[in-house]
Amino acid sequence: MDASVRARFARLQAQVSEVARAAGRSPDEITIVAVTKKQPEEAVRAAIAAGITDIGENYLQEARAKFAALGEPLEARKHFIGHLQTNKAKAVAQVFDVVQSVDRVEAGRALARGADALGKKLRILVQVNISPTDRFGCAPPEAERLAEALRAEESLLVDGVMAIGPITQDSGEIQRAFEVAAKTFERIGGNTLSIGMSGDWREAVRCGSTMIRIGTLLFGPRPAAPLAGAEK
Ligand SMILES: *Cc1c(COP(=O)(O)O)cnc(C)c1O
């Protein structure tokens, strides 16, 4: 797995540079988060060996088991990108360095309490819903108020916006959705606009993405069955 992840990462970096430059942007502005959900721990190891600095996981128990097997400290930032449940927020605050999926005040406050108890300042993004196919994320007009409420929490650093693009082949529709995310990011402020996945990172980079979250392009298709320890 090592060699193929390394080659795929190198190719992706080259392509991201090309698309960024064509859009008049510097490739240095764009971080690639390797999404290892449903992939074995070897995928995480291979990613880090390839020089990847940021790892994304969707499921708390699966991630915790994987990270424990790899041994702490992991030489990469750990991003939680799955749906954030209030009753798991404390554990998420413990396991992860960045939580990208805060879409409600209650879940954010639970995260803040968890971070506070750990004496940790947790970087978070507000997840915004820009697509009729996405079940989660706050409505764009509500994002500012959510960001403001979470900025009152000393243990949180509200650093921008995360969004998932619509499931469609229509590039124009994807771009319009990402523009909504970019406008919301402008209003909220911060350093991170996390938009773009394997199928739509080009549109995302053209719309100002500073962080693309890539699974399939780096590791191939995910195994159909969830790993042991994965939640429903
Ligand atoms: C699974 C997932 C990704 C990666 O998806 P790919 O299409 O495999 O690149 C990115 N972001 C989120 C929130 C995900 O759930």
CSV table of C-alpha atoms and ligand atoms in Angstrom, one decimal:
chain,number,residue,atom,x,y,z
A,1,MET,CA,0.0,0.0,0.0
A,2,ASP,CA,2.9,2.4,0.8
A,3,ALA,CA,4.1,2.8,-2.7
A,4,SER,CA,0.7,3.3,-4.3
A,5,VAL,CA,-0.4,5.8,-1.7
A,6,ARG,CA,2.8,7.7,-2.2
A,7,ALA,CA,2.4,7.8,-6.0
A,8,ARG,CA,-1.3,8.8,-5.8
A,9,PHE,CA,-0.5,11.5,-3.3
A,10,ALA,CA,2.3,12.9,-5.5
A,11,ARG,CA,0.0,12.8,-8.5
A,12,LEU,CA,-2.8,14.6,-6.6
A,13,GLN,CA,-0.4,17.3,-5.3
A,14,ALA,CA,0.7,17.9,-8.9
A,15,GLN,CA,-2.9,18.2,-10.1
A,16,VAL,CA,-3.9,20.4,-7.2
A,17,SER,CA,-1.0,22.7,-8.0
A,18,GLU,CA,-2.0,22.9,-11.6
A,19,VAL,CA,-5.7,23.7,-10.9
A,20,ALA,CA,-4.7,26.2,-8.2
A,21,ARG,CA,-2.3,28.1,-10.5
A,22,ALA,CA,-4.8,28.1,-13.3
A,23,ALA,CA,-7.3,29.7,-10.9
A,24,GLY,CA,-4.6,32.3,-9.9
A,25,ARG,CA,-4.0,30.7,-6.5
A,26,SER,CA,-1.0,29.4,-4.7
A,27,PRO,CA,-0.9,25.7,-4.2
A,28,ASP,CA,0.5,26.3,-0.7
A,29,GLU,CA,-2.9,27.6,0.4
A,30,ILE,CA,-4.4,24.2,0.0
A,31,THR,CA,-4.1,21.4,2.6
A,32,ILE,CA,-4.9,17.8,1.6
A,33,VAL,CA,-6.6,15.8,4.3
A,34,ALA,CA,-6.4,12.1,3.7
A,35,VAL,CA,-9.7,10.5,4.6
A,36,THR,CA,-9.1,7.0,6.0
A,37,LYS,CA,-12.6,6.0,7.1
A,38,LYS,CA,-13.3,2.3,6.6
A,39,GLN,CA,-9.7,1.8,5.6
A,40,PRO,CA,-7.4,-0.3,7.7
A,41,GLU,CA,-4.7,1.3,10.0
A,42,GLU,CA,-2.1,0.5,7.3
A,43,ALA,CA,-3.7,3.2,5.2
A,44,VAL,CA,-3.1,5.8,7.9
A,45,ARG,CA,0.5,4.5,8.2
A,46,ALA,CA,1.1,4.7,4.5
A,47,ALA,CA,-0.4,8.2,4.3
A,48,ILE,CA,1.9,9.5,7.0
A,49,ALA,CA,4.9,7.7,5.4
A,50,ALA,CA,4.0,9.5,2.1
A,51,GLY,CA,4.2,12.9,3.8
A,52,ILE,CA,0.5,13.5,4.5
A,53,THR,CA,0.1,15.8,7.5
A,54,ASP,CA,-3.6,15.6,8.0
A,55,ILE,CA,-5.9,12.6,8.5
A,56,GLY,CA,-9.7,12.6,8.5
A,57,GLU,CA,-12.0,10.1,10.1
A,58,ASN,CA,-15.8,9.9,10.3
A,59,TYR,CA,-16.5,7.5,13.1
A,60,LEU,CA,-15.3,7.9,16.7
A,61,GLN,CA,-14.9,4.3,17.7
A,62,GLU,CA,-13.3,3.2,14.4
A,63,ALA,CA,-10.8,6.2,14.6
A,64,ARG,CA,-10.0,5.6,18.3
A,65,ALA,CA,-9.2,1.9,17.7
A,66,LYS,CA,-7.0,2.8,14.7
A,67,PHE,CA,-5.1,5.6,16.3
A,68,ALA,CA,-4.5,3.4,19.4
A,69,ALA,CA,-3.2,0.6,17.3
A,70,LEU,CA,-0.8,3.0,15.5
A,71,GLY,CA,0.4,4.4,18.9
A,72,GLU,CA,0.4,8.0,20.0
A,73,PRO,CA,1.4,10.6,19.2
A,74,LEU,CA,0.4,10.2,15.6
A,75,GLU,CA,2.6,12.3,13.3
A,76,ALA,CA,-0.4,14.0,11.7
A,77,ARG,CA,-3.3,16.2,12.7
A,78,LYS,CA,-6.5,14.3,13.3
A,79,HIS,CA,-9.7,15.7,11.9
A,80,PHE,CA,-13.1,14.6,12.8
A,81,ILE,CA,-15.3,15.0,9.7
A,82,GLY,CA,-18.3,12.7,10.6
A,83,HIS,CA,-21.6,13.7,12.1
A,84,LEU,CA,-21.0,15.1,15.6
A,85,GLN,CA,-23.4,13.7,18.2
A,86,THR,CA,-23.7,15.7,21.4
A,87,ASN,CA,-23.3,12.7,23.6
A,88,LYS,CA,-20.0,11.8,21.9
A,89,ALA,CA,-18.6,15.3,21.8
A,90,LYS,CA,-16.4,14.9,24.9
A,91,ALA,CA,-14.7,11.8,23.5
A,92,VAL,CA,-14.3,13.5,20.1
A,93,ALA,CA,-12.6,16.5,21.8
A,94,GLN,CA,-10.2,14.0,23.4
A,95,VAL,CA,-9.3,12.0,20.3
A,96,PHE,CA,-9.1,14.8,17.6
A,97,ASP,CA,-7.2,18.0,17.0
A,98,VAL,CA,-9.7,19.5,14.6
A,99,VAL,CA,-13.5,19.0,14.5
A,100,GLN,CA,-14.9,20.0,11.1
A,101,SER,CA,-18.5,19.1,11.6
A,102,VAL,CA,-20.0,21.4,14.2
A,103,ASP,CA,-23.5,22.3,13.0
A,104,ARG,CA,-25.4,23.0,16.2
A,105,VAL,CA,-24.8,25.1,19.3
A,106,GLU,CA,-25.5,22.2,21.7
A,107,ALA,CA,-22.9,19.9,20.1
A,108,GLY,CA,-20.4,22.8,20.0
A,109,ARG,CA,-20.9,23.6,23.6
A,110,ALA,CA,-20.5,19.9,24.6
A,111,LEU,CA,-17.3,19.9,22.6
A,112,ALA,CA,-16.2,23.1,24.4
A,113,ARG,CA,-16.8,21.5,27.8
A,114,GLY,CA,-14.8,18.4,26.7
A,115,ALA,CA,-11.9,20.5,25.5
A,116,ASP,CA,-12.1,22.7,28.6
A,117,ALA,CA,-11.8,19.7,30.9
A,118,LEU,CA,-8.7,18.6,28.9
A,119,GLY,CA,-7.2,22.1,29.0
A,120,LYS,CA,-7.2,21.9,25.2
A,121,LYS,CA,-7.9,24.6,22.7
A,122,LEU,CA,-9.8,22.8,19.9
A,123,ARG,CA,-9.9,24.0,16.3
A,124,ILE,CA,-13.4,23.7,14.9
A,125,LEU,CA,-15.2,24.5,11.6
A,126,VAL,CA,-18.9,25.2,11.2
A,127,GLN,CA,-20.5,22.7,8.9
A,128,VAL,CA,-22.8,24.4,6.4
A,129,ASN,CA,-25.4,22.6,4.4
A,130,ILE,CA,-25.1,23.6,0.7
A,131,SER,CA,-26.8,20.6,-0.9
A,132,PRO,CA,-30.2,19.0,-1.0
A,133,THR,CA,-28.5,15.6,-0.6
A,134,ASP,CA,-26.7,16.4,2.7
A,135,ARG,CA,-28.6,15.6,5.9
A,136,PHE,CA,-26.3,17.6,8.1
A,137,GLY,CA,-24.9,21.1,8.4
A,138,CYS,CA,-26.6,24.3,9.5
A,139,ALA,CA,-28.4,26.5,6.9
A,140,PRO,CA,-26.0,29.1,5.5
A,141,PRO,CA,-28.0,32.1,6.8
A,142,GLU,CA,-27.6,30.6,10.4
A,143,ALA,CA,-23.9,30.0,10.2
A,144,GLU,CA,-22.9,33.4,11.4
A,145,ARG,CA,-25.0,33.2,14.5
A,146,LEU,CA,-23.6,29.7,15.2
A,147,ALA,CA,-20.0,30.9,14.8
A,148,GLU,CA,-20.6,33.8,17.1
A,149,ALA,CA,-22.1,31.6,19.8
A,150,LEU,CA,-19.2,29.2,19.6
A,151,ARG,CA,-16.6,32.0,19.6
A,152,ALA,CA,-17.9,32.8,23.1
A,153,GLU,CA,-16.4,29.4,24.2
A,154,GLU,CA,-12.8,29.9,25.3
A,155,SER,CA,-11.8,26.4,24.6
A,156,LEU,CA,-12.8,26.6,20.9
A,157,LEU,CA,-11.1,28.2,18.0
A,158,VAL,CA,-13.7,28.8,15.3
A,159,ASP,CA,-11.5,28.6,12.2
A,160,GLY,CA,-13.9,28.6,9.2
A,161,VAL,CA,-16.4,26.5,7.3
A,162,MET,CA,-16.7,22.9,6.1
A,163,ALA,CA,-19.3,21.7,3.6
A,164,ILE,CA,-20.1,18.7,1.4
A,165,GLY,CA,-20.9,19.3,-2.2
A,166,PRO,CA,-24.0,18.0,-3.9
A,167,ILE,CA,-24.0,14.5,-5.4
A,168,THR,CA,-24.2,15.3,-9.1
A,169,GLN,CA,-22.1,15.2,-12.2
A,170,ASP,CA,-23.2,18.8,-13.0
A,171,SER,CA,-20.0,20.9,-12.6
A,172,GLY,CA,-22.0,24.1,-12.6
A,173,GLU,CA,-24.3,23.0,-9.9
A,174,ILE,CA,-21.3,21.9,-7.8
A,175,GLN,CA,-19.6,25.2,-8.3
A,176,ARG,CA,-22.8,27.2,-7.4
A,177,ALA,CA,-23.0,25.2,-4.1
A,178,PHE,CA,-19.4,25.8,-3.3
A,179,GLU,CA,-19.8,29.5,-3.9
A,180,VAL,CA,-22.4,29.5,-1.1
A,181,ALA,CA,-19.9,27.9,1.2
A,182,ALA,CA,-17.2,30.4,0.1
A,183,LYS,CA,-19.6,33.4,0.8
A,184,THR,CA,-20.5,31.9,4.2
A,185,PHE,CA,-16.7,31.5,4.9
A,186,GLU,CA,-16.2,35.2,4.0
A,187,ARG,CA,-18.8,36.2,6.6
A,188,ILE,CA,-17.6,34.0,9.4
A,189,GLY,CA,-13.8,34.5,8.9
A,190,GLY,CA,-11.0,32.2,9.9
A,191,ASN,CA,-8.3,30.4,7.9
A,192,THR,CA,-10.0,27.3,6.7
A,193,LEU,CA,-12.6,26.6,3.9
A,194,SER,CA,-12.9,22.8,3.8
A,195,ILE,CA,-14.6,22.0,0.6
A,196,GLY,CA,-13.9,19.4,-2.1
A,197,MET,CA,-13.6,15.6,-2.1
A,198,SER,CA,-12.4,13.0,-4.6
A,199,GLY,CA,-15.1,13.8,-7.2
A,200,ASP,CA,-15.3,17.6,-6.8
A,201,TRP,CA,-12.0,19.0,-5.5
A,202,ARG,CA,-11.3,20.9,-8.8
A,203,GLU,CA,-14.5,23.0,-8.5
A,204,ALA,CA,-13.7,23.5,-4.8
A,205,VAL,CA,-10.2,24.8,-5.5
A,206,ARG,CA,-11.6,27.2,-8.1
A,207,CYS,CA,-14.1,28.4,-5.4
A,208,GLY,CA,-11.3,29.1,-2.9
A,209,SER,CA,-11.0,25.9,-0.9
A,210,THR,CA,-8.1,25.8,1.5
A,211,MET,CA,-8.6,22.2,2.5
A,212,ILE,CA,-9.7,19.3,0.4
A,213,ARG,CA,-10.7,16.0,2.0
A,214,ILE,CA,-9.7,13.1,-0.1
A,215,GLY,CA,-10.3,9.4,0.4
A,216,THR,CA,-11.0,7.4,-2.7
A,217,LEU,CA,-8.3,9.1,-4.9
A,218,LEU,CA,-5.6,8.2,-2.4
A,219,PHE,CA,-6.7,4.7,-1.1
A,220,GLY,CA,-9.1,3.4,-3.8
A,221,PRO,CA,-12.7,2.4,-3.1
A,222,ARG,CA,-13.6,1.8,0.5
A,223,PRO,CA,-14.4,-1.8,1.6
A,224,ALA,CA,-18.2,-2.2,1.6
A,225,ALA,CA,-18.4,-3.7,5.1
A,226,PRO,CA,-17.5,-1.4,8.0
A,227,LEU,CA,-14.4,-2.3,10.1
A,228,ALA,CA,-14.9,-3.8,13.5
A,229,GLY,CA,-15.6,-1.0,16.0
A,230,ALA,CA,-17.3,1.2,13.4
A,231,GLU,CA,-20.6,2.7,14.4
A,232,LYS,CA,-23.7,2.6,12.4
B,1,LIG,C1,-15.9,10.1,3.0
B,1,LIG,C2,-15.7,11.6,3.1
B,1,LIG,C3,-14.7,12.3,2.3
B,1,LIG,C4,-13.8,11.6,1.3
B,1,LIG,O1,-14.6,11.2,0.3
B,1,LIG,P1,-14.0,10.6,-1.1
B,1,LIG,O2,-15.0,10.8,-2.1
B,1,LIG,O3,-13.6,9.2,-0.9
B,1,LIG,O4,-12.7,11.5,-1.4
B,1,LIG,C5,-14.6,13.6,2.5
B,1,LIG,N1,-15.4,14.3,3.4
B,1,LIG,C6,-16.3,13.7,4.2
B,1,LIG,C7,-17.1,14.5,5.1
B,1,LIG,C8,-16.5,12.3,4.0
B,1,LIG,O5,-17.5,11.8,4.7
